Coordinates of C-alpha atoms in Angstrom, one line a residue:
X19 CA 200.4 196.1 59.8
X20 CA 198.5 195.5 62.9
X21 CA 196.5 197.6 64.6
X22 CA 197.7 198.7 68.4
X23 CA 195.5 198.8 70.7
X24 CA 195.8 201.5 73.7
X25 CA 195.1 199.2 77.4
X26 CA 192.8 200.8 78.8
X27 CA 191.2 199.2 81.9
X28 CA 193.0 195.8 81.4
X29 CA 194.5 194.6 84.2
X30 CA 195.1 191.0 83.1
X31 CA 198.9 190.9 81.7
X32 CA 198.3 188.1 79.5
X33 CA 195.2 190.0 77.9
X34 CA 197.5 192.7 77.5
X35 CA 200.5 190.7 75.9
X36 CA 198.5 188.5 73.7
X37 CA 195.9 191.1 72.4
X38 CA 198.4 193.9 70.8
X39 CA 198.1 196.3 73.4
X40 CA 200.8 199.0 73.6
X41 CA 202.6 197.6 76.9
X42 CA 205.2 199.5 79.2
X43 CA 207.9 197.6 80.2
X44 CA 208.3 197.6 84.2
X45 CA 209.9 194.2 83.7
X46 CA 213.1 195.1 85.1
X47 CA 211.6 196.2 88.4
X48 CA 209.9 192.9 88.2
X49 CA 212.7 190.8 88.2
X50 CA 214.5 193.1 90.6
X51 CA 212.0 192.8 92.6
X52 CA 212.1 189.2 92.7
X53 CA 215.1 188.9 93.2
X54 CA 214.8 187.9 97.7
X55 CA 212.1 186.6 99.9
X56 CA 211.6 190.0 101.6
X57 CA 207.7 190.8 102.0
X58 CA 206.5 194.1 99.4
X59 CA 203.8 196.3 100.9
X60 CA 203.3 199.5 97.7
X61 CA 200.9 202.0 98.3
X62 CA 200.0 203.9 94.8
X63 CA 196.6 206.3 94.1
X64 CA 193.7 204.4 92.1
X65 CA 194.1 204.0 88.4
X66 CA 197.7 203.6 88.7
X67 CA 198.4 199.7 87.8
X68 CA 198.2 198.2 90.7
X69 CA 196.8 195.5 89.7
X70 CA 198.5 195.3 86.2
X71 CA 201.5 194.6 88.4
X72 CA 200.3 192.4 90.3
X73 CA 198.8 190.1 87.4
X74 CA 202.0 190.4 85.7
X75 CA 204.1 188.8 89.0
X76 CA 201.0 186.5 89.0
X77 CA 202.5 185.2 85.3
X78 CA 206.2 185.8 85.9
X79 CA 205.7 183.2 88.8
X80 CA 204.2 180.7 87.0
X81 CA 206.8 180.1 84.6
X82 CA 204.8 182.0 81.7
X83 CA 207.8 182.7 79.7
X84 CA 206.4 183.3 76.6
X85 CA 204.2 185.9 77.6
X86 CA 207.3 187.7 78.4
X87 CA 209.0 187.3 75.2
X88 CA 210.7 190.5 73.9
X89 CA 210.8 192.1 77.5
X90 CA 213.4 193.7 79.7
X91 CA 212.9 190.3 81.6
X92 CA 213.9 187.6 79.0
X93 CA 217.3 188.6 79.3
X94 CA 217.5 188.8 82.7
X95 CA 215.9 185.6 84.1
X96 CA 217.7 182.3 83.4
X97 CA 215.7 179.8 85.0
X98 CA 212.0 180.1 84.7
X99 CA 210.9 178.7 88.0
X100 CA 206.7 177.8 88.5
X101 CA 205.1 178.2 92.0
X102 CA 202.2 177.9 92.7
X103 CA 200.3 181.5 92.9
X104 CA 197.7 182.2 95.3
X105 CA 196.1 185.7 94.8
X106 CA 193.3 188.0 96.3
X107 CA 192.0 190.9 95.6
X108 CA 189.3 193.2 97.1
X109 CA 188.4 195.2 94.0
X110 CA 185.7 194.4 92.7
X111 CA 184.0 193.8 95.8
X112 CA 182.3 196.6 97.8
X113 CA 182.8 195.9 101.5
X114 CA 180.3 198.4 103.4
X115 CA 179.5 195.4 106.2
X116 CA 181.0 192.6 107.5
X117 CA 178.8 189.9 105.6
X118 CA 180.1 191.3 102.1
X119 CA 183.8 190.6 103.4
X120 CA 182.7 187.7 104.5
X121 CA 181.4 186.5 101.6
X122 CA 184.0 187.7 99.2
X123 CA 186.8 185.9 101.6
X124 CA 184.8 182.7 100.8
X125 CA 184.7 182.9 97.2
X126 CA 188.1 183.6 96.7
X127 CA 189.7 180.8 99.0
X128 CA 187.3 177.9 98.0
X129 CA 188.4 178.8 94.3
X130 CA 192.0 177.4 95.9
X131 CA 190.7 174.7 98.1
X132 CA 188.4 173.0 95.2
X133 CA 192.7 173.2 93.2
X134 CA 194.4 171.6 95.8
X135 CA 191.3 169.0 97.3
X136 CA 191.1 170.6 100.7
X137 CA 188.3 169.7 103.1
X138 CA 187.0 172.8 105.3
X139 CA 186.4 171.7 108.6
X140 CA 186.8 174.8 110.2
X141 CA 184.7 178.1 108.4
X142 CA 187.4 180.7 109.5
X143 CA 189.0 182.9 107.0
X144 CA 192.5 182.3 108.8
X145 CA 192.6 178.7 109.3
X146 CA 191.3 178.2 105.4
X147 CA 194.7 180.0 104.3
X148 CA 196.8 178.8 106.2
X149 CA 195.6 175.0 104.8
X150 CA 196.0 176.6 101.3
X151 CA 199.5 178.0 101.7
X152 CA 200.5 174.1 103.6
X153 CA 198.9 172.1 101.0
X154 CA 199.9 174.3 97.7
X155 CA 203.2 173.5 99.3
X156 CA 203.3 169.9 100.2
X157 CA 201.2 169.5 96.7
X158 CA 203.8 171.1 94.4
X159 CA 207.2 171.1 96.7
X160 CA 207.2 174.7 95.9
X161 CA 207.0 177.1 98.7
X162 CA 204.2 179.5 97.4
X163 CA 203.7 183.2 96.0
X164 CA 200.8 185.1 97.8
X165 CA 199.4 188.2 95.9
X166 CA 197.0 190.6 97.7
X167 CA 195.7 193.6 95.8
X168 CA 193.7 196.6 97.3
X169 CA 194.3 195.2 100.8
X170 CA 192.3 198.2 102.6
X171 CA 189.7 198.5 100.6
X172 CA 187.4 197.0 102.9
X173 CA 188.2 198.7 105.6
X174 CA 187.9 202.0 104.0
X175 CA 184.7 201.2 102.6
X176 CA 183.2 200.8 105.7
X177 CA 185.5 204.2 107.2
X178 CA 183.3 205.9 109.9
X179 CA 180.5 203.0 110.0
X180 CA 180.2 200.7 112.9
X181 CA 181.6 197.6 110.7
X182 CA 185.1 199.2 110.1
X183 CA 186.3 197.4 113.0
X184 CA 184.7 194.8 112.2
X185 CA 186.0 194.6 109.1
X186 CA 189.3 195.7 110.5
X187 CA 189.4 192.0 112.5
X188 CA 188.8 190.3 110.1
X189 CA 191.2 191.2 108.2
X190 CA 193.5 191.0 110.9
X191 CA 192.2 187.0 111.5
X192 CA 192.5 186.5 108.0
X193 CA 196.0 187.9 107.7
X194 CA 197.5 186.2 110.4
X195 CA 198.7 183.2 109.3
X196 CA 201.2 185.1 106.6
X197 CA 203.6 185.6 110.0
X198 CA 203.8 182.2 110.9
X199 CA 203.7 180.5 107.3
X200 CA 206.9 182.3 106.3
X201 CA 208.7 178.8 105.4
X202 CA 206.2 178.4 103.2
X203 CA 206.2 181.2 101.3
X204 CA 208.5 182.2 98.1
X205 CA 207.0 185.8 97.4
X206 CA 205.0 188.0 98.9
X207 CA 203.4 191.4 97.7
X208 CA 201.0 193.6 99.1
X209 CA 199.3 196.9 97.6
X210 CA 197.0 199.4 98.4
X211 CA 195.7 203.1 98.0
X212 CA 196.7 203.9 102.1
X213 CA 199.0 202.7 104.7
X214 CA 196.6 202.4 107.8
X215 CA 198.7 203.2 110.5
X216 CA 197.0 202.1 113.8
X217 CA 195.0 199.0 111.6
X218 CA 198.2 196.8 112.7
X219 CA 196.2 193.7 110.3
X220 CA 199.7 192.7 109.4
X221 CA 201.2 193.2 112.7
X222 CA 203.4 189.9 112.7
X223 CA 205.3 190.7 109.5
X224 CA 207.6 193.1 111.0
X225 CA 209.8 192.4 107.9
X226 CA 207.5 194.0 105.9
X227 CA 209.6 195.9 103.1
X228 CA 207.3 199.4 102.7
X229 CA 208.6 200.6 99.0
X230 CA 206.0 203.3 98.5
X231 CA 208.6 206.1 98.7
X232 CA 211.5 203.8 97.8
X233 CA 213.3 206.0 94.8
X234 CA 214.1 202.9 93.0
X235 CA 210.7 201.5 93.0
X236 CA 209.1 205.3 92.6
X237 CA 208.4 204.2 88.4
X238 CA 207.2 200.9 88.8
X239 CA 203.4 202.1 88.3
X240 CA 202.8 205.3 86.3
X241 CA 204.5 206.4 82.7
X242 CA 207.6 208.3 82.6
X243 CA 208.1 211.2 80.6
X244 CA 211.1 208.5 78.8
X245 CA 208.4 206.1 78.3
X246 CA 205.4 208.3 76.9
X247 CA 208.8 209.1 74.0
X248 CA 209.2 205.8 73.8
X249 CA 206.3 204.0 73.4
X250 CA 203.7 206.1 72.8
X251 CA 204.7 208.7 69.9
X252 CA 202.3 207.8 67.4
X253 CA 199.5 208.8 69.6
X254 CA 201.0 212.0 70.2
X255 CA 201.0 213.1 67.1
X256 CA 197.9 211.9 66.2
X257 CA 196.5 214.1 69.6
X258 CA 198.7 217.0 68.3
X259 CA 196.7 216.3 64.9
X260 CA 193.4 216.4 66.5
X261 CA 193.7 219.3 68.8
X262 CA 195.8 221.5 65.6
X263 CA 198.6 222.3 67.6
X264 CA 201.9 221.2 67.5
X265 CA 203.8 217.9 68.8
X266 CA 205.7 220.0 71.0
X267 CA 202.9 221.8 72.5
X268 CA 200.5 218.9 72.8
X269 CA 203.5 217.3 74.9
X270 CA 203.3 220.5 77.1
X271 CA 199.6 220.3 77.7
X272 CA 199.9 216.1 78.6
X273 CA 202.7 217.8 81.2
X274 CA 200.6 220.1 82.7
X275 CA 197.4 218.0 82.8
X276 CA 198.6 214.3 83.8
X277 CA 202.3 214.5 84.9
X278 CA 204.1 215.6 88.5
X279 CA 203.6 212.3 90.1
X280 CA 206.6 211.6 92.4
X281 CA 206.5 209.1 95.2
X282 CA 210.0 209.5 96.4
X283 CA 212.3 212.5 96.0
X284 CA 214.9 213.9 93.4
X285 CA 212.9 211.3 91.1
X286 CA 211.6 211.8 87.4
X287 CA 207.9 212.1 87.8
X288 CA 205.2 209.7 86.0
X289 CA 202.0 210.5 84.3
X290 CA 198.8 209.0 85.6
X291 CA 198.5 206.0 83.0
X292 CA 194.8 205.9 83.2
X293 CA 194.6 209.4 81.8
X294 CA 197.1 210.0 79.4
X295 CA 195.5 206.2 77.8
X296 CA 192.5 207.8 78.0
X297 CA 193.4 211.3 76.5
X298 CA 195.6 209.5 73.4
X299 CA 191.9 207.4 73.1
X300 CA 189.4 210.7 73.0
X301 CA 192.4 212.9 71.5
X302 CA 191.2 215.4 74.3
X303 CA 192.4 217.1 77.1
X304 CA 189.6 215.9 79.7
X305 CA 189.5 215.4 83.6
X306 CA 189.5 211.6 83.1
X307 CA 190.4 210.5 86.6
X308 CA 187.5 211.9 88.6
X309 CA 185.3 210.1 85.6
X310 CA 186.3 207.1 86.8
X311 CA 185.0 207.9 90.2
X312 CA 186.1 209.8 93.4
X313 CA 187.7 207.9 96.7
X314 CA 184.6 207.2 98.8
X315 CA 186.6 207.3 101.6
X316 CA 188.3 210.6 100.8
X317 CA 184.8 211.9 100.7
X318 CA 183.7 210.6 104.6
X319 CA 186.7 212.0 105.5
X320 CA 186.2 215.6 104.4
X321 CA 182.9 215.1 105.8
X322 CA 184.3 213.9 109.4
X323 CA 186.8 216.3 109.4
X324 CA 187.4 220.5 109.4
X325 CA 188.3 222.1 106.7
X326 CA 192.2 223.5 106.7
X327 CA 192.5 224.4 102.8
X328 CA 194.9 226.4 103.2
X329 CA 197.0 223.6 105.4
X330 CA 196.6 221.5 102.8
X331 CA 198.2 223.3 99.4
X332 CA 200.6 226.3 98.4
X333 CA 203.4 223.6 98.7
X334 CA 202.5 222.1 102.1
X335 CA 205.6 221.0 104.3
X336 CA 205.5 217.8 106.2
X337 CA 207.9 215.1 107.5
X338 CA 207.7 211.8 106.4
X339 CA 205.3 210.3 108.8
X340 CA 202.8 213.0 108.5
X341 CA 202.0 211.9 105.2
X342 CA 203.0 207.8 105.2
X343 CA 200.3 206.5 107.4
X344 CA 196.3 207.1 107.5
X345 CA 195.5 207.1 111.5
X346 CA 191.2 207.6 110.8
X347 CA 191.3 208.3 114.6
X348 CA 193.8 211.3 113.7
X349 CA 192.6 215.0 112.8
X350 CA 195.1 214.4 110.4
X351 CA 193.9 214.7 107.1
X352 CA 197.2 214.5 105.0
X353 CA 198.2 211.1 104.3
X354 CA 194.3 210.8 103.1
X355 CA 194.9 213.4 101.0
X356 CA 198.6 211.8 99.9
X357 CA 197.7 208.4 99.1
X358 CA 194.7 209.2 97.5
X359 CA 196.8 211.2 94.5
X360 CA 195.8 214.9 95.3
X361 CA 198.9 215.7 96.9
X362 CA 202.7 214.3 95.4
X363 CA 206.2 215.2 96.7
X364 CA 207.5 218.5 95.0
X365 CA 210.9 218.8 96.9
X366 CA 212.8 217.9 99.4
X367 CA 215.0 219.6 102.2
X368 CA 217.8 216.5 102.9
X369 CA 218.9 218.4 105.8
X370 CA 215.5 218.9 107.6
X371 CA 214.2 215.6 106.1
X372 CA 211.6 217.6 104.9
X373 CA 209.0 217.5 101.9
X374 CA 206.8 220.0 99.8
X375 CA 203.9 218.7 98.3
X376 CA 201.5 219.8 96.4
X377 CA 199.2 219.0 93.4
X378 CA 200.7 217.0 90.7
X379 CA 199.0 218.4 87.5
X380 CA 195.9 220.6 86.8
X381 CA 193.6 217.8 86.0
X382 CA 194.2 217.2 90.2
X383 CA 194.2 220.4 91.4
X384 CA 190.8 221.3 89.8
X385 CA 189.3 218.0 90.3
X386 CA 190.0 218.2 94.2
X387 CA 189.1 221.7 94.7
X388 CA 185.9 221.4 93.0
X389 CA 185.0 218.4 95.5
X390 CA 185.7 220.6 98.7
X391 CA 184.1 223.4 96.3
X392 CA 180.3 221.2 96.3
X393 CA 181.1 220.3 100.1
X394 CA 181.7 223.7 101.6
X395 CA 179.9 226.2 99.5
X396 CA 176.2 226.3 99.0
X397 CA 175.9 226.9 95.2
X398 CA 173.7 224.6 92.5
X399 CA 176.8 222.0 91.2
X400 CA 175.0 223.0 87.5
X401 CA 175.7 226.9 88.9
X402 CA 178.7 226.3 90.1
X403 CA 180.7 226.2 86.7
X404 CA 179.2 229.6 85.8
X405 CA 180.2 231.3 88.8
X406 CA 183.8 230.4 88.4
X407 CA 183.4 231.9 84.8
X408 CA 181.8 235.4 85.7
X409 CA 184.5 235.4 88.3
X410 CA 187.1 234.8 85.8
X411 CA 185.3 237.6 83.3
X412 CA 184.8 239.9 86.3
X413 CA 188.7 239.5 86.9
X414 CA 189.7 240.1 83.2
X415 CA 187.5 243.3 83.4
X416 CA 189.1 244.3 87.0
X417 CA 185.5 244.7 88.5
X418 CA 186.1 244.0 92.3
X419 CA 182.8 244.9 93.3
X420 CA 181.0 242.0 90.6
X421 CA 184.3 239.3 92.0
X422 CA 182.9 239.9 95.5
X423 CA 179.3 240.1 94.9
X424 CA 179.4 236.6 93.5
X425 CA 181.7 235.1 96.1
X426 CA 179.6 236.4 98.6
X427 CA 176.3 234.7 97.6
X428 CA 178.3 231.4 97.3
X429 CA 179.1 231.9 101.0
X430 CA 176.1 233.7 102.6
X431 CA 176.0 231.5 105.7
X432 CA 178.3 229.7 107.2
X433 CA 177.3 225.3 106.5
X434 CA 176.5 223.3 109.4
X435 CA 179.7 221.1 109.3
X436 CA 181.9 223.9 110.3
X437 CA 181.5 225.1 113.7
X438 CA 181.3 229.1 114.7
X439 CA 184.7 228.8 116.0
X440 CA 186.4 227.9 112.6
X441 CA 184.2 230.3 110.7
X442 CA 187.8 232.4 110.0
X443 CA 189.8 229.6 108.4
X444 CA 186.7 228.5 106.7
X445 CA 186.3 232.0 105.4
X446 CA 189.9 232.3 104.2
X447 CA 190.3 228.6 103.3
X448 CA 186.8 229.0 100.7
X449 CA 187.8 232.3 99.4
X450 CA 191.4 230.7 98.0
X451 CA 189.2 227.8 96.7
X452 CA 186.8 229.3 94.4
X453 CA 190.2 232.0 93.0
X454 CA 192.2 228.9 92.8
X455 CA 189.0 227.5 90.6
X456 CA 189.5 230.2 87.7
X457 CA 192.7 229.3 86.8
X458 CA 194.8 232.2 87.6
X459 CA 197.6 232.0 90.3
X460 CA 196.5 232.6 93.2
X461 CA 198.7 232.5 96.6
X462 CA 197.3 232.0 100.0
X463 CA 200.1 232.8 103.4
X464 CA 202.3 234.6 100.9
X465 CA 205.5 235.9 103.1
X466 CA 206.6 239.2 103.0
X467 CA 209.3 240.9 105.4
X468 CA 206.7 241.4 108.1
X469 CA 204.2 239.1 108.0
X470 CA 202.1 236.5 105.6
X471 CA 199.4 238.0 103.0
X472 CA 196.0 236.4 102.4
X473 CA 195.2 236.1 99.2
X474 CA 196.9 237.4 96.0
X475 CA 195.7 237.0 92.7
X476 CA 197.7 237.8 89.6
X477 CA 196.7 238.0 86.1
X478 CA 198.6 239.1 83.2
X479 CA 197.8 242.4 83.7
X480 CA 196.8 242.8 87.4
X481 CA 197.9 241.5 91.0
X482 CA 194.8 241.6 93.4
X483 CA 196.1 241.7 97.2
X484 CA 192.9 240.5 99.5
X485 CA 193.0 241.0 103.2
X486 CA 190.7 238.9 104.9
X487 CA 189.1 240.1 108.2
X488 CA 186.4 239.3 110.6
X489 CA 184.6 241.4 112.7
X490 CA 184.6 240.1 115.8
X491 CA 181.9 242.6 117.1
X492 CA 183.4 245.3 115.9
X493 CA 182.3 248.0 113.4
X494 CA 182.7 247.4 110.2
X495 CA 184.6 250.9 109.1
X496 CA 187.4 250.2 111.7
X497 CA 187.9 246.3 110.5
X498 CA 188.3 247.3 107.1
X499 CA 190.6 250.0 107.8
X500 CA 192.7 247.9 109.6
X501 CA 192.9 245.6 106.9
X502 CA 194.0 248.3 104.1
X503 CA 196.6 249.1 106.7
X504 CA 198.3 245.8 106.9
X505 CA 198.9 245.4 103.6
X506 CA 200.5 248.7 103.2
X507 CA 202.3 248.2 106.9
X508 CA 203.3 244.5 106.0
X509 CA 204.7 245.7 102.7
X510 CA 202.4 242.8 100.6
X511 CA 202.2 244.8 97.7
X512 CA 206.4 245.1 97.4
X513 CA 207.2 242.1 95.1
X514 CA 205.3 243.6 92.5
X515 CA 205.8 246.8 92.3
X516 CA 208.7 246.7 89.8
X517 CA 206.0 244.2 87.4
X518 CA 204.5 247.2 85.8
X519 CA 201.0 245.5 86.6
X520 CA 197.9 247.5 87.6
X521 CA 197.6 246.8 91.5
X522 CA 194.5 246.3 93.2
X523 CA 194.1 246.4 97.5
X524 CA 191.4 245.0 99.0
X525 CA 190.1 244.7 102.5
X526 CA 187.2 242.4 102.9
X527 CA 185.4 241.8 106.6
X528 CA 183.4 238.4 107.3
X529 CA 181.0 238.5 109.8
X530 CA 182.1 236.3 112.9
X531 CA 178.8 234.7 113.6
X532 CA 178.9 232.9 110.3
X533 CA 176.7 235.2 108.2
X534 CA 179.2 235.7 105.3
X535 CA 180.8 238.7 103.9
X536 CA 179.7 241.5 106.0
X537 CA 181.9 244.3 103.2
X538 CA 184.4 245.3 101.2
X539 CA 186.9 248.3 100.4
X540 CA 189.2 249.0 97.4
X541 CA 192.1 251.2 97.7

């Protein structure tokens, strides 16, 4: 019997196919797909088979019918058409200035002018496609299939420098013959981690067909909790084996660690294929996706923007075009946060055309807090990790005094990249980060019949109701007060007081002028 091999990392298709890796089929959506003209543009997170896909319309257009054999796809396509292919990607490249574009444009079209025998005459990027579309045309009497993968990567790897808009038109001048080449032109197909809105590089393909939160397209990259059944039960087992638990509960831990992707609504969710690869390969629960690196442009965001934590999770509503396009003009930190796979679409009101999202899975809710965590809060990142863990012990033991002590050294002054003015919502916003951090649920804005709670903590055992107040000048005895008050007044404490749980009050006072926790008081 052979061996099976789990495809990690490959994003050639005919790698895949022809060296017994375990393969999903997403043929189907291929051929669908296919099917018209109409220009794709799919915006999916990082490690999410982008570029599988793309490689495996790169093979399905040039007749590779074999490679296919077996597939969803065999049936379903009756004449096995070649065009001729022309595909770039922006990958592997890193683009932090316009030279490196430069460069990398050059390499990948004289690849397809040395194929097709063209002179350059003219050095342009846009001019050099446009001959390469004509003459793979007139060449083959085939109008032409035009692939690009990770379209905006070099834009955001130059985000905030004084060569994104450089880069920005260059891309524009290199795109621009895609409007007017249209004759020419069987398929084409367009990813990406964003959607930048205000970009406007493909501004002449009005046409272009945006499936990112199509429902029909919302499987086409990721694993379905049908297709980790289907194809992948061996390594389940063998997981469940090497963790000694049982099938069923090593399929509820891959849930709660990798699943909760959806990218349209009223959808099955997919599993981060990267990670559950990776998981069925170490036969371990780890946080594989920020080992494979973290968004560099996610990270010059967070630095170029406030923090609004609490804006951000506890199910955050927004319409649809608060979260579809990145504007890095805007304030706006939520498509960034979106695209990038931090935040996925939970529900959705049809009426109010409006969504919830939040963190998909654990692996991403950790992962992300514990960036904004080594951004905001000055604490060793080796001293971080045991922190979070005397919190969690101090918790367990309900020592309030010991939970506060430590969160207060972790915040002793307020950092320079948030202003005197925000020190409140920093205050609030870095207090629910380091609870969220141990694990327990934790609630930030909680509603109640009169008004919204802080922070509330629950354990097994306990619920922990923090009131958060600053002093604005006044004394500390009367701010604290107040804040015992309200959660009596404001009736926080109600929900649970049928849950038998011990309950724990707290009023904690931050100092205004950015100097921390100024004290607490337990009632």
């Amino acid at each position: 019997m052979n061996k099976r091999f789990l495809p990690i990392g490959i994003q050639d298709f005919k790698k895949l196919r022809t060296g017994n890796y375990v393969y999903v089929d997403k043929t189907s959506l291929v051929y669908q797909l296919t099917r018209t003209s109409t220009p794709y543009f799919l915006s999916r997170p990082r490690r999410f088979g982008k570029s599988l896909l793309l490689s495996t319309f790169e093979y399905y257009f040039s007749g590779k019918k074999d490679l296919f054999k077996g597939l969803a796809i065999e049936k379903l396509e009756k004449d096995w058409t070649e065009y001729p292919v022309i595909k770039i990607s922006f990958g592997a490249d890193s683009y932090a200035d316009l030279e490196s574009l430069k460069s990398a444009l050059n390499f990948q079209l004289s690849k397809y002018e040395k194929k097709y025998n063209i002179i350059v005459d003219d050095k342009r990027s846009a001019p050099r496609l446009n001959n390469i579309i004509i003459s793979a045309f007139n060449q083959t009497g085939s109008q032409v299939v035009i692939l690009i993968d990770e379209y905006d990567k070099p834009i955001l790897d130059a985000l905030y420098t004084e060569y994104e808009e450089q880069n920005r038109q260059e891309l524009r001048s290199f795109y621009s013959p895609l409007k007017d080449c249209d004759q020419y032109i069987r398929f084409l197909f367009i990813t990406g981690i964003t959607k930048v809105s205000h970009v406007n590089i493909f501004s002449g393909l009005n046409q272009l067909n945006d499936i990112s939160l199509n429902r029909d397209y919302s499987s086409l990259c990721g694993i379905t909790e049908s297709e980790l059944e289907e194809y992948f039960t061996p390594e389940i087992e063998s997981l469940a084996k090497g963790q000694e638990i049982t099938v069923s509960e090593a399929k509820i831990k891959l849930a709660e660690m990798y699943d909760g992707y959806h990218f349209s609504h009223d959808v099955e969710g997919v599993y981060n294929p990267f990670c559950i690869l990776k998981c069925f390969m170490e036969k371990d629960f780890g946080s594989y996706w920020f080992e494979s690196g973290t968004p560099s442009f996610l990270v010059k965001t967070l630095q170029n923007q406030p923090l609004f934590l609490v804006n951000l999770i506890n199910g955050r509503k927004a319409k649809e075009d608060n979260f579809k396009n990145y504007d890095p003009e805007s304030k706006n930190m939520l498509p960034v946060i979106y695209q990038s796979g931090y935040l996925t679409i939970k529900e959705f009101d049809k009426s109010r055309r409006l969504y919830t999202l939040d963190f998909p899975n654990r692996e991403i809710e950790e992962g992300f807090l514990n960036i904004l965590l080594k951004k905001f809060v000055k604490v060793p990142d080796d001293d971080m990790g045991l922190a979070i863990d005397n919190i969690c012990d101090a918790i367990d033991a309900n020592e309030i005094d010991r939970i506060l002590s430590i969160i207060k050294a972790a915040i002793a002054d307020l950092p320079t990249v948030v202003k005197k003015d925000m020190c409140e919502n920093y205050y609030e916003s870095v207090t629910h980060l380091i609870f969220r951090l141990t694990g327990y649920n934790v609630i930030s804005e909680l509603q109640s019949v009169a008004g919204r709670s802080d922070v509330i903590l629950t354990t097994k055992d306990s619920v922990f109701i923090f009131e958060l107040k600053m002093d604005k000048g006044r004394k500390f005895e009367d701010v604290v007060e107040e804040a015992l008050t309200q959660i009596d007044a404001n009736g926080y404490s109600s929900r649970f007081s049928v849950s038998g749980k011990v309950m724990h009050k707290i009023g904690v006072v931050f100092s205004s002028e950015g100097k921390g926790i100024v004290g607490w008081k337990i009632m």
